[in-house]
PDB file of N, CA and C in Angstrom:
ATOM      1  N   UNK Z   1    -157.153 -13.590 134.659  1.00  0.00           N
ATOM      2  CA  UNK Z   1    -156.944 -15.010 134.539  1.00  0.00           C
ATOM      3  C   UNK Z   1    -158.309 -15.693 134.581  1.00  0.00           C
ATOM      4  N   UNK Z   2    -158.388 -16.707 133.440  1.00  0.00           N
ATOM      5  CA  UNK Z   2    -159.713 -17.529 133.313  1.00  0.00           C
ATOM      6  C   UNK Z   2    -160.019 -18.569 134.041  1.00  0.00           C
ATOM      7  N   UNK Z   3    -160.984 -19.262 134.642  1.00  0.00           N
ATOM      8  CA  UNK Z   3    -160.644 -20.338 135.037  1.00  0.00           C
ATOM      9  C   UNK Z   3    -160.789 -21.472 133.943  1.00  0.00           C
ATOM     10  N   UNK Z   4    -160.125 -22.628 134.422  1.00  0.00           N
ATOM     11  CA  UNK Z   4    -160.109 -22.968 135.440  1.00  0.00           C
ATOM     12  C   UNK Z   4    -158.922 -22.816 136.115  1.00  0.00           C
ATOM     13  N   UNK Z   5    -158.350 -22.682 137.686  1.00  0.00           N
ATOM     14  CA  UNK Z   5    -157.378 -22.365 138.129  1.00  0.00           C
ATOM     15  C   UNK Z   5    -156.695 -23.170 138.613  1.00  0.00           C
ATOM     16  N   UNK Z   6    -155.550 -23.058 138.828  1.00  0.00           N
ATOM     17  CA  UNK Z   6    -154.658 -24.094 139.207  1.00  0.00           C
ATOM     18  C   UNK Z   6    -153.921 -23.424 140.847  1.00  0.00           C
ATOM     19  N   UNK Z   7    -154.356 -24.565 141.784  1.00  0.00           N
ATOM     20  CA  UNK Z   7    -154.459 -24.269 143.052  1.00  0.00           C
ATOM     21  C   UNK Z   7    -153.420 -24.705 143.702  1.00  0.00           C
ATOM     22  N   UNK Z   8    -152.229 -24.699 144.496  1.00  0.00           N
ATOM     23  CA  UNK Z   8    -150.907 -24.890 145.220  1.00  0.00           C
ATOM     24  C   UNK Z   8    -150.893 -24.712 146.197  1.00  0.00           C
ATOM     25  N   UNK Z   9    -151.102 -26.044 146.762  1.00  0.00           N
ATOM     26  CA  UNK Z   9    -151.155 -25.613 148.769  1.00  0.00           C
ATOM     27  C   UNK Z   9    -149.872 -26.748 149.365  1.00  0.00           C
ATOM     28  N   UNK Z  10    -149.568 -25.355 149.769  1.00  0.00           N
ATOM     29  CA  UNK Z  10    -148.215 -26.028 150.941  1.00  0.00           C
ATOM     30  C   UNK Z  10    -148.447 -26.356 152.319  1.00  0.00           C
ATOM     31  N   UNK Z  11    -148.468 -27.361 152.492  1.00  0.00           N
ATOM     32  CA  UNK Z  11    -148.938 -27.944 154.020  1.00  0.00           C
ATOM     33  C   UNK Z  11    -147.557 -28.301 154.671  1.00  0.00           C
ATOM     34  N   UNK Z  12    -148.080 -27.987 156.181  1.00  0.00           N
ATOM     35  CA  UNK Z  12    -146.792 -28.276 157.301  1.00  0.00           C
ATOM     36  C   UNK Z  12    -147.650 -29.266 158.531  1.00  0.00           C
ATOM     37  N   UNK Z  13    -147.475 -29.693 159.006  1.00  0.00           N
ATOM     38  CA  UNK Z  13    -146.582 -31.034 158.480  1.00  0.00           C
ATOM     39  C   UNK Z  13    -146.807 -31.762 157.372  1.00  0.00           C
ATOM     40  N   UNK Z  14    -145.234 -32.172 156.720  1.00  0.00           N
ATOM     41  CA  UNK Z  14    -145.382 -33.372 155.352  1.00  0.00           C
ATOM     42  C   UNK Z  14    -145.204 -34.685 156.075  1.00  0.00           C
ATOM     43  N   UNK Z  15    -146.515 -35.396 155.886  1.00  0.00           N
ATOM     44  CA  UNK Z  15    -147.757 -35.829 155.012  1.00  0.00           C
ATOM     45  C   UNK Z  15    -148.719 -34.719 155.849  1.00  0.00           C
ATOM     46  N   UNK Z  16    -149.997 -34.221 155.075  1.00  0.00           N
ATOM     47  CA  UNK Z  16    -150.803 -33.877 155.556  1.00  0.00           C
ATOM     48  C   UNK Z  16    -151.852 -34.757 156.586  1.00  0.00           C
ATOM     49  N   UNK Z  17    -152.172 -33.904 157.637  1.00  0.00           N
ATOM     50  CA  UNK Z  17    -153.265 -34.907 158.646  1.00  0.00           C
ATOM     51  C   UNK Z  17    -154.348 -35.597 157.600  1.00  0.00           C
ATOM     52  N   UNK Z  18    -154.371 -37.248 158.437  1.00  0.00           N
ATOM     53  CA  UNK Z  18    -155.929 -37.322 157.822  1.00  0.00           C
ATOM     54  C   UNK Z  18    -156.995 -36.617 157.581  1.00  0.00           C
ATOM     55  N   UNK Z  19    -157.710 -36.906 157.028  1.00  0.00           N
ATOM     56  CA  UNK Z  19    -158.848 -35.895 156.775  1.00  0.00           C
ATOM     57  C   UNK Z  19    -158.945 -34.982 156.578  1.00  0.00           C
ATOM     58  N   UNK Z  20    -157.686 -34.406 155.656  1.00  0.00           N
ATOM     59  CA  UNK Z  20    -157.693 -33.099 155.547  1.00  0.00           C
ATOM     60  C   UNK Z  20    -158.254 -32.587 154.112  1.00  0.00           C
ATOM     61  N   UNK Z  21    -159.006 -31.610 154.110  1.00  0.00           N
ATOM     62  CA  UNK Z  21    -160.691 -31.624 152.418  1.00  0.00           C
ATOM     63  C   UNK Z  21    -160.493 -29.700 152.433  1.00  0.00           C
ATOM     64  N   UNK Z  22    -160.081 -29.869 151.579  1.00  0.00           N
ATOM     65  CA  UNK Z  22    -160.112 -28.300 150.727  1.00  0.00           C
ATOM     66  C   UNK Z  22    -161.039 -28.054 149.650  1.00  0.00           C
ATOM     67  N   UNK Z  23    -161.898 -27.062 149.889  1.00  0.00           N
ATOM     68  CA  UNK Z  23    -162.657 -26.721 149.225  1.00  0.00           C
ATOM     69  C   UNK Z  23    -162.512 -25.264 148.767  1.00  0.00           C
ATOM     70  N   UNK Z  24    -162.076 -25.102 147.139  1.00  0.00           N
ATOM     71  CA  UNK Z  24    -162.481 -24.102 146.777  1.00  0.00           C
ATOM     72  C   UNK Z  24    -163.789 -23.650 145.953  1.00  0.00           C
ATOM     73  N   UNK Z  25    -164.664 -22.855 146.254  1.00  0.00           N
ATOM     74  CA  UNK Z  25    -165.744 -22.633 145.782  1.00  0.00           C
ATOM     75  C   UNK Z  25    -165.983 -21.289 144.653  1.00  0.00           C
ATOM     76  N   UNK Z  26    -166.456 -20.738 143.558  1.00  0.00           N
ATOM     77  CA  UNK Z  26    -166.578 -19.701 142.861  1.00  0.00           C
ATOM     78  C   UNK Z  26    -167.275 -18.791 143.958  1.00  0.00           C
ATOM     79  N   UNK Z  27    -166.904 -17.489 143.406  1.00  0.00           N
ATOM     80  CA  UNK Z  27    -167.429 -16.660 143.997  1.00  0.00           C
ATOM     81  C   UNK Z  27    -169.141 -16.732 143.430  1.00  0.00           C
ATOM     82  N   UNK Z  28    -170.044 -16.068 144.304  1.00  0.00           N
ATOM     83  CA  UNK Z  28    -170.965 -15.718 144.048  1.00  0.00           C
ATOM     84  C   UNK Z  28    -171.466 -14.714 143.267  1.00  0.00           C
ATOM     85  N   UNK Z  29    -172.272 -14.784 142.326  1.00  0.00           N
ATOM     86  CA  UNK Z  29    -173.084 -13.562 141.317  1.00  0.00           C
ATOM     87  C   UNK Z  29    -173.837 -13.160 142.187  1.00  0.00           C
ATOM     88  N   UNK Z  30    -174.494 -11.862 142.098  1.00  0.00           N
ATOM     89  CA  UNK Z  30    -175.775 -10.990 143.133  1.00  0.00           C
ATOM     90  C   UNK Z  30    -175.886 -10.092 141.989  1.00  0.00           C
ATOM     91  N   UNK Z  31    -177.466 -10.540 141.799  1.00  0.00           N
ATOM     92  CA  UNK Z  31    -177.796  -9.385 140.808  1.00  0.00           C
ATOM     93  C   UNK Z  31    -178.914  -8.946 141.274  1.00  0.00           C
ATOM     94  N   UNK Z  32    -179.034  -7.785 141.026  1.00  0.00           N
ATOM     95  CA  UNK Z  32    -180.083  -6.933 141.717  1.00  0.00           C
ATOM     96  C   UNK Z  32    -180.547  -5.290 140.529  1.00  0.00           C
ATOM     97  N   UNK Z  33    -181.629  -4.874 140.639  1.00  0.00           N
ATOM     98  CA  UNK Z  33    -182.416  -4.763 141.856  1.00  0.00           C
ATOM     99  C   UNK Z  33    -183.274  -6.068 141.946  1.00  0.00           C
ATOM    100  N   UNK Z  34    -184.173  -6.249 142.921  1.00  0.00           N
ATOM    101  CA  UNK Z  34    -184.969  -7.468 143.016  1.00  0.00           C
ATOM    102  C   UNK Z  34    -186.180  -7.370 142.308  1.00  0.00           C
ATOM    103  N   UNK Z  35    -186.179  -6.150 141.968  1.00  0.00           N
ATOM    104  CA  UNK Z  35    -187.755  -5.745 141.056  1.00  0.00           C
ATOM    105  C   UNK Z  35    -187.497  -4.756 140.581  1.00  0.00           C
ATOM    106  N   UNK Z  36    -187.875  -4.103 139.240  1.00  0.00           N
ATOM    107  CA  UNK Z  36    -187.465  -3.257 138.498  1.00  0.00           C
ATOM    108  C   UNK Z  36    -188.607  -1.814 138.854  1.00  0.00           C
ATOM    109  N   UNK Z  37    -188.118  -0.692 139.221  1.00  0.00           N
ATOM    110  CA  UNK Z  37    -189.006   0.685 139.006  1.00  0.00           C
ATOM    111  C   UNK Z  37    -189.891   0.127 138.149  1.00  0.00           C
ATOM    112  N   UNK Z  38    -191.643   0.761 138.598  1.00  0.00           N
ATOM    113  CA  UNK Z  38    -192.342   1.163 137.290  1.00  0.00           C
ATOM    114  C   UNK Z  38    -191.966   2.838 136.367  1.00  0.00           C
ATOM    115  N   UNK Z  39    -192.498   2.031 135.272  1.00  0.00           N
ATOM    116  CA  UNK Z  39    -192.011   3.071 134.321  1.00  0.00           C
ATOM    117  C   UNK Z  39    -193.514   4.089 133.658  1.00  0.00           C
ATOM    118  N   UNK Z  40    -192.953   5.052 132.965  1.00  0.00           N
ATOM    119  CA  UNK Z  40    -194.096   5.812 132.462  1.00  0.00           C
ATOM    120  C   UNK Z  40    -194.654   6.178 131.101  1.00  0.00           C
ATOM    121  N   UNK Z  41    -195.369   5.985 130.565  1.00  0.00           N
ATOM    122  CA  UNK Z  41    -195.294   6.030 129.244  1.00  0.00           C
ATOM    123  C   UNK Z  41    -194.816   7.456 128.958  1.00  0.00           C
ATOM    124  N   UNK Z  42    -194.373   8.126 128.140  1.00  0.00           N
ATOM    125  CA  UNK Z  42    -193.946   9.036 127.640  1.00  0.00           C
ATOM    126  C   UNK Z  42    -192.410   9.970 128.333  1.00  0.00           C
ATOM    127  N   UNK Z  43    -192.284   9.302 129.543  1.00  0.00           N
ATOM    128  CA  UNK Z  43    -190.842   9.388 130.137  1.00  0.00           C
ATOM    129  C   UNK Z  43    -190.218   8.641 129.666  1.00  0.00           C
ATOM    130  N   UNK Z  44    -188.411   9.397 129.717  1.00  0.00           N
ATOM    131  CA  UNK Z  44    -187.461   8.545 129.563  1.00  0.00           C
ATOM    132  C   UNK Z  44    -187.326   7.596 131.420  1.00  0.00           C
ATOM    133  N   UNK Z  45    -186.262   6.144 130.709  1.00  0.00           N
ATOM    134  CA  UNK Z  45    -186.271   5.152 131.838  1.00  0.00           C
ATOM    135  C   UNK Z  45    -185.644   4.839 131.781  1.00  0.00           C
ATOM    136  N   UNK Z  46    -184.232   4.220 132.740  1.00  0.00           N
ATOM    137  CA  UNK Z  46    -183.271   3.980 132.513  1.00  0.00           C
ATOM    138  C   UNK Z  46    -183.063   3.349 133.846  1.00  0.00           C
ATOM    139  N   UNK Z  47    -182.707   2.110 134.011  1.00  0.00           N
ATOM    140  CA  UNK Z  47    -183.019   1.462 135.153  1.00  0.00           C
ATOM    141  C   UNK Z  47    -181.379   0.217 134.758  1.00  0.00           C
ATOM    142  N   UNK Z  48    -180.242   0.387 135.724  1.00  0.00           N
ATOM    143  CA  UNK Z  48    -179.259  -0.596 135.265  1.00  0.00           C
ATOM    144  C   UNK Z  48    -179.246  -1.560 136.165  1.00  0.00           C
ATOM    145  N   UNK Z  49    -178.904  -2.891 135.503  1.00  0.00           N
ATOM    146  CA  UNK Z  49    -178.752  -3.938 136.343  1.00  0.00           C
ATOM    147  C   UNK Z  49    -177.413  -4.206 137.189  1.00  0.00           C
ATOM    148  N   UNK Z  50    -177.534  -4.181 138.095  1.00  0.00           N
ATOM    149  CA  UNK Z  50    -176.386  -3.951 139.189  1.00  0.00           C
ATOM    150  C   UNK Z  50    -175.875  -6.208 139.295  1.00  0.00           C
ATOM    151  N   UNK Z  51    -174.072  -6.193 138.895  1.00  0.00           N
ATOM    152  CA  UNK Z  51    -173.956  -6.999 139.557  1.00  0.00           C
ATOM    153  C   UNK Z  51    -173.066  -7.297 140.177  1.00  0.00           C
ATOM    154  N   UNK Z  52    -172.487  -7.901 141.973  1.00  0.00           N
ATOM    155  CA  UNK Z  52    -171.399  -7.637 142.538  1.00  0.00           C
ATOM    156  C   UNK Z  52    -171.167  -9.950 142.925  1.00  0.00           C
ATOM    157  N   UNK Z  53    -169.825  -9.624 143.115  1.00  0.00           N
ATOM    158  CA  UNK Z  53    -169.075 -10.826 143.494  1.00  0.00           C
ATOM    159  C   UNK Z  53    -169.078 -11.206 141.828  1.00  0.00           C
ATOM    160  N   UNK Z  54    -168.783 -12.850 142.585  1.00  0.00           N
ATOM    161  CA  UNK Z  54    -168.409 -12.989 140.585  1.00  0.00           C
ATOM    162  C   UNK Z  54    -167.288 -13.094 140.398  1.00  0.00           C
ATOM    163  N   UNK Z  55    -166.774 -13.184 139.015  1.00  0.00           N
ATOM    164  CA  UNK Z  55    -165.126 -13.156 139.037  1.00  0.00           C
ATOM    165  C   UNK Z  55    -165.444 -12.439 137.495  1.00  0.00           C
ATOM    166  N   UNK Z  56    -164.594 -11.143 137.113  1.00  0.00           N
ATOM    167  CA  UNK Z  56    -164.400 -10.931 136.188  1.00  0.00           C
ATOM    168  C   UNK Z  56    -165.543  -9.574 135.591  1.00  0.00           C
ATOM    169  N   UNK Z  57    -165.402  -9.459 134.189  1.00  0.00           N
ATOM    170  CA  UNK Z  57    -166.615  -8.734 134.056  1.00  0.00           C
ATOM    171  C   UNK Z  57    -168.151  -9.649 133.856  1.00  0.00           C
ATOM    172  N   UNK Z  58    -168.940  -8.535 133.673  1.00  0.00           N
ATOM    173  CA  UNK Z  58    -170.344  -9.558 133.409  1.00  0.00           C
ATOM    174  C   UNK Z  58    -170.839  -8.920 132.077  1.00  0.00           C
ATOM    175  N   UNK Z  59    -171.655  -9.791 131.881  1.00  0.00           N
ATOM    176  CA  UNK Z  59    -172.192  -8.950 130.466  1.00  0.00           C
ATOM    177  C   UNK Z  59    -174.170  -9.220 131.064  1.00  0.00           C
ATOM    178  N   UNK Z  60    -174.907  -8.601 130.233  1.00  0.00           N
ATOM    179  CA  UNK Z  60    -176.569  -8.958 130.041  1.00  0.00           C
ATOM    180  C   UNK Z  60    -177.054  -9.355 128.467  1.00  0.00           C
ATOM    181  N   UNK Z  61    -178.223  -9.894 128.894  1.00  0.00           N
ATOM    182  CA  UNK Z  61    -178.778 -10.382 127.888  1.00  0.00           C
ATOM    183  C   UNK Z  61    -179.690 -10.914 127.842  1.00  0.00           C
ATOM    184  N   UNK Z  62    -181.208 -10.570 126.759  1.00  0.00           N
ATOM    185  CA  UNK Z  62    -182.957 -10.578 127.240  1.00  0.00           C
ATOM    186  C   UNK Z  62    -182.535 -12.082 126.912  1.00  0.00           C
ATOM    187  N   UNK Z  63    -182.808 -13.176 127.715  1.00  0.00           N
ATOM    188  CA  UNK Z  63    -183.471 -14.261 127.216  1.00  0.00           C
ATOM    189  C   UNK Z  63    -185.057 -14.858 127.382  1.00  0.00           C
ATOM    190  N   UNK Z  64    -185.472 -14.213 127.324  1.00  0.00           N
ATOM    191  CA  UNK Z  64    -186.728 -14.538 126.956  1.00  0.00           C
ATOM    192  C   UNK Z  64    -187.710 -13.407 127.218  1.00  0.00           C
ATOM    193  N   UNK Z  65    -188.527 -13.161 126.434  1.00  0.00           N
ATOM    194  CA  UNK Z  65    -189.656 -11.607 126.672  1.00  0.00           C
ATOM    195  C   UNK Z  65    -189.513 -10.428 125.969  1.00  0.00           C
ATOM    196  N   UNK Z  66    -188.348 -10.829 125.285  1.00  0.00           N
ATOM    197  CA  UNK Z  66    -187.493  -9.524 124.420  1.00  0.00           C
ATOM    198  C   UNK Z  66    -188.952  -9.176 123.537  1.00  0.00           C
ATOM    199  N   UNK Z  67    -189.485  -9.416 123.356  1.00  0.00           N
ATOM    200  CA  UNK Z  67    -190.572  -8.787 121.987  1.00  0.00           C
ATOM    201  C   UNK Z  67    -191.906  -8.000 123.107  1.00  0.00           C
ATOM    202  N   UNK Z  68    -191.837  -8.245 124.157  1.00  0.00           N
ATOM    203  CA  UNK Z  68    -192.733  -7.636 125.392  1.00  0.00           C
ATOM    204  C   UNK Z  68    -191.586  -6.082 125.526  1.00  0.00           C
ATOM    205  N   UNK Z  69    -190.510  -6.675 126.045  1.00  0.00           N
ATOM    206  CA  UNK Z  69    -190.139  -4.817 126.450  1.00  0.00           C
ATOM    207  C   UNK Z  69    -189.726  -4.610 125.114  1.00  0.00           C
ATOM    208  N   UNK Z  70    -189.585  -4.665 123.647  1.00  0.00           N
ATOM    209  CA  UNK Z  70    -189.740  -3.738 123.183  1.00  0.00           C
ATOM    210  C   UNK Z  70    -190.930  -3.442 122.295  1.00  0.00           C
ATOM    211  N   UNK Z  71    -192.380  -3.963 122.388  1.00  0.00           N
ATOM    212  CA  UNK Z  71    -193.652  -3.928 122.586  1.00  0.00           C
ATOM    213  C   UNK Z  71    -193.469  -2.351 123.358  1.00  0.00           C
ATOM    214  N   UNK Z  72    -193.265  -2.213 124.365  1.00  0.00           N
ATOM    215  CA  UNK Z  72    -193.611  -1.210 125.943  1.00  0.00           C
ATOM    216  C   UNK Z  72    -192.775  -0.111 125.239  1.00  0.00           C
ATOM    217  N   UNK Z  73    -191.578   0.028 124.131  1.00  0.00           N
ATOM    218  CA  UNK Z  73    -190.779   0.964 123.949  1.00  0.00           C
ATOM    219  C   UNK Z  73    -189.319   0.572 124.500  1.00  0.00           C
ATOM    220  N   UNK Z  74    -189.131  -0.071 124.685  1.00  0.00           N
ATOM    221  CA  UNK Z  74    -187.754  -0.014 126.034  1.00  0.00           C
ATOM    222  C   UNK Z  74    -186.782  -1.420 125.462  1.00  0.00           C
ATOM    223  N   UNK Z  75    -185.112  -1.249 126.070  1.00  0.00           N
ATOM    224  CA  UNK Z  75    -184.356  -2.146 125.530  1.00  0.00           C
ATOM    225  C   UNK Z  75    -183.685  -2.447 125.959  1.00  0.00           C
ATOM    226  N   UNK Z  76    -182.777  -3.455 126.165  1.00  0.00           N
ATOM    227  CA  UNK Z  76    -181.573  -3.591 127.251  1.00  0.00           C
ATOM    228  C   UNK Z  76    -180.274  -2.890 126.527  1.00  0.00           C
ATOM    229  N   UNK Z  77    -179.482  -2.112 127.268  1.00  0.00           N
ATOM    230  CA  UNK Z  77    -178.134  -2.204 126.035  1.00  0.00           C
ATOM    231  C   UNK Z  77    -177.134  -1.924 127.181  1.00  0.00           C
ATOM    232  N   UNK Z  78    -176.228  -2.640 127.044  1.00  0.00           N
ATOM    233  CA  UNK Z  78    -175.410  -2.914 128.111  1.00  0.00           C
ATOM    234  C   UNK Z  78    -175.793  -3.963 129.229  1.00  0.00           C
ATOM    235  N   UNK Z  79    -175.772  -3.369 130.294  1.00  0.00           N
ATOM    236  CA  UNK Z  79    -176.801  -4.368 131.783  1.00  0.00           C
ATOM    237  C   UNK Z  79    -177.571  -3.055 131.963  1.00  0.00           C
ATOM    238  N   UNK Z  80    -178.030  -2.070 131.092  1.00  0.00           N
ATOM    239  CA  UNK Z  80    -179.216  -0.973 131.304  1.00  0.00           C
ATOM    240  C   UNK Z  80    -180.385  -0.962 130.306  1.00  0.00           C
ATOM    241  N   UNK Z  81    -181.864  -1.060 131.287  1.00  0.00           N
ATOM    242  CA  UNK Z  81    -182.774  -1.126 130.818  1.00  0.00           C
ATOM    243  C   UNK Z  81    -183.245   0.505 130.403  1.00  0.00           C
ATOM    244  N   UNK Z  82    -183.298   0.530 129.131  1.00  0.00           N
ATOM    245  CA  UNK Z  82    -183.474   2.041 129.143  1.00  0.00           C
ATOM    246  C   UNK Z  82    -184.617   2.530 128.030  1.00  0.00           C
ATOM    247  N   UNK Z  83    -185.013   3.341 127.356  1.00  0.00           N
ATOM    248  CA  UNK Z  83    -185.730   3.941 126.742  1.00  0.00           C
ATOM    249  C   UNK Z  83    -186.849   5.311 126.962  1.00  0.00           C
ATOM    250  N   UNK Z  84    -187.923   5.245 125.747  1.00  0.00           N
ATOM    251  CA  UNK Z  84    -189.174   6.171 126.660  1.00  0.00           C
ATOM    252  C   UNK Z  84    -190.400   5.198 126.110  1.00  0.00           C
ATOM    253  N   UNK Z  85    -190.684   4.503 127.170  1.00  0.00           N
ATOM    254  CA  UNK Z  85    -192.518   3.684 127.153  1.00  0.00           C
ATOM    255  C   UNK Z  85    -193.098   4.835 125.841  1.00  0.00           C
ATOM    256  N   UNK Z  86    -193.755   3.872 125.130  1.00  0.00           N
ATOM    257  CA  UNK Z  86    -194.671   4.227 123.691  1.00  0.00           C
ATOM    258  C   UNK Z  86    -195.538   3.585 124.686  1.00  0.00           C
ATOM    259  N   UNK Z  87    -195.682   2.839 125.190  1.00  0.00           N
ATOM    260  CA  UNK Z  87    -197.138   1.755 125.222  1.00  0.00           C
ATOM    261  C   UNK Z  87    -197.748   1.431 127.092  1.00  0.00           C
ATOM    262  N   UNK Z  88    -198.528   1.122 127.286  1.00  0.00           N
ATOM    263  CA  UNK Z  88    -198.470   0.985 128.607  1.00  0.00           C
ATOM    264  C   UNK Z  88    -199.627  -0.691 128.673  1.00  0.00           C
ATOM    265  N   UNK Z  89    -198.683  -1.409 129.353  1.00  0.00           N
ATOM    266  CA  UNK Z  89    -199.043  -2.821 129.830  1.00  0.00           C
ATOM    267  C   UNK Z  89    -197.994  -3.195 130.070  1.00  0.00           C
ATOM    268  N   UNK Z  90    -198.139  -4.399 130.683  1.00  0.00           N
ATOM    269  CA  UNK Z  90    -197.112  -5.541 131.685  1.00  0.00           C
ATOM    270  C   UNK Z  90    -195.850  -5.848 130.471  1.00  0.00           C
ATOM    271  N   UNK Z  91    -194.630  -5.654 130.717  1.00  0.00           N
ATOM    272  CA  UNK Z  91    -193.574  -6.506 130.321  1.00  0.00           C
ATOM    273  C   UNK Z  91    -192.744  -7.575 130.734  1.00  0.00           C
ATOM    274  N   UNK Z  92    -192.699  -8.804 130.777  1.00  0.00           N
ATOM    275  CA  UNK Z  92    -192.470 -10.159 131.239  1.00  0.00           C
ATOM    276  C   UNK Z  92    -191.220 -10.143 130.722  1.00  0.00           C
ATOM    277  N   UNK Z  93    -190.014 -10.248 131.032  1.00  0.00           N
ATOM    278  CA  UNK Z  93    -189.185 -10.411 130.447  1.00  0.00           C
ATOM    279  C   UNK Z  93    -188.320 -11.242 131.334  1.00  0.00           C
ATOM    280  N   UNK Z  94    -186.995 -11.941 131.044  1.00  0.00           N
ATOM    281  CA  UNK Z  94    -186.121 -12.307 131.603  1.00  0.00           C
ATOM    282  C   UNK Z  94    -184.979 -11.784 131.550  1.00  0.00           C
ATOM    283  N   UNK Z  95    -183.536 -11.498 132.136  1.00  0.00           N
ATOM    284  CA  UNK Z  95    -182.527 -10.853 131.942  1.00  0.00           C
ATOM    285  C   UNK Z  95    -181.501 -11.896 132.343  1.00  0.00           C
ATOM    286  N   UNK Z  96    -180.877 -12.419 131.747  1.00  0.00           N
ATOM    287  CA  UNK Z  96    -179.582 -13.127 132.692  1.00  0.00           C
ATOM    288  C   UNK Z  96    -178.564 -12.751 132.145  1.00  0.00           C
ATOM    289  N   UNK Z  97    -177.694 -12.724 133.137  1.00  0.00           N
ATOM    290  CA  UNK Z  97    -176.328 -12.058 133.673  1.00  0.00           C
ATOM    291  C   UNK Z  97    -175.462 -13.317 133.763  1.00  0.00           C
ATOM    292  N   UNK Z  98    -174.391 -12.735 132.825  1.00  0.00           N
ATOM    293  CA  UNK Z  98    -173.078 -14.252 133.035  1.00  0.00           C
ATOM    294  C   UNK Z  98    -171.636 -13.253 133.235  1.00  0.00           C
ATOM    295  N   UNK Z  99    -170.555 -13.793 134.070  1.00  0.00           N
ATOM    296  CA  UNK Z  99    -169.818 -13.169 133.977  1.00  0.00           C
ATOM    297  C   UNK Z  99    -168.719 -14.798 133.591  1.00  0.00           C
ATOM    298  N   UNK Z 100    -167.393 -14.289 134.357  1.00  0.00           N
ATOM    299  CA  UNK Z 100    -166.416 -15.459 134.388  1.00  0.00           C
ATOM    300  C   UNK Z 100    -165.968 -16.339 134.284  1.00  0.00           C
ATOM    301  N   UNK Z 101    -167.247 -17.129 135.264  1.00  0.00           N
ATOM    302  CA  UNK Z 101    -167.047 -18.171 136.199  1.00  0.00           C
ATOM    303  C   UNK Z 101    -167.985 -18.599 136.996  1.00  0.00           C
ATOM    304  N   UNK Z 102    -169.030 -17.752 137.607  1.00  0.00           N
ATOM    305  CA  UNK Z 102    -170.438 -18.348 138.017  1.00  0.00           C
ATOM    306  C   UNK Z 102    -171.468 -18.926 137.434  1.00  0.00           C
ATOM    307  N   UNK Z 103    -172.259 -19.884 137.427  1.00  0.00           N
ATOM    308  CA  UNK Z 103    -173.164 -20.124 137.290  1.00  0.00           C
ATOM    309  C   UNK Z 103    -174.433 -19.045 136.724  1.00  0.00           C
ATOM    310  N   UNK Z 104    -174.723 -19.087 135.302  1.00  0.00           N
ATOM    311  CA  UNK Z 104    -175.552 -18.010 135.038  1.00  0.00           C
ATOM    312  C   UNK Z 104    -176.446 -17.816 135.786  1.00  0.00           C
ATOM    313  N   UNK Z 105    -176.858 -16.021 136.371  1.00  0.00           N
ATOM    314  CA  UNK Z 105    -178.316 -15.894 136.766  1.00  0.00           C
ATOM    315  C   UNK Z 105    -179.012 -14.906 136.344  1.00  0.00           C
ATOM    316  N   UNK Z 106    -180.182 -15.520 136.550  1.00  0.00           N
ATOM    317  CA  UNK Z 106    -181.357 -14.693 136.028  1.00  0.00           C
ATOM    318  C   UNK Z 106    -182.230 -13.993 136.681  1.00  0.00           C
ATOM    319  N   UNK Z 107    -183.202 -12.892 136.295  1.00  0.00           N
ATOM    320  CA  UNK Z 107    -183.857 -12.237 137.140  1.00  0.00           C
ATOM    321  C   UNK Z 107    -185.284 -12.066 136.098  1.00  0.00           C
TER     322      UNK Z 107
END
């Protein structure tokens, strides 16, 4: 089920007390790792992006730096960073992760 959701609360006593404030909130995205393994040129690398809470599945996707990791040899496919380094220098990249219902994040 997508959101947005449709929420049904039965309260005892009818009328509800003053001041009474319901808050439902989305679950939280956590994506991790917090820093990616270094890699080696001429090894294979395969490094997946882990993500928990959330609602639903998630998907990945380079937004921004994509021409840096695959400069270095390497690619996202799935939420896994994988390949074998041709090249050796810094890759800057961005990755964000959307699933459901959270707020996209990035790493």
């Amino acid at each position: 089920m997508a959101p947005p959701w449709i929420v049904t609360l039965m309260l005892t006593p009818e009328p509800p007390p003053d001041g009474l404030t319901v808050t439902v909130s989305p679950a939280t995205l956590n994506v991790g790792p917090p820093a990616l393994p270094a890699a080696t040129v001429g090894t294979a690398y395969s490094q997946a992006i882990s993500a928990t809470g959330g609602y639903g599945s998630t998907t990945c996707a380079v937004s921004s730096g994509g021409s840096t990791l695959t400069a270095v040899g390497l690619s996202l496919s799935g939420c896994t960073i994988g390949g074998t380094p041709s090249a050796s220098g810094p890759a800057n990249f961005t990755i964000t992760v959307t699933d459901g219902s959270s707020p996209v994040v990035t790493q």
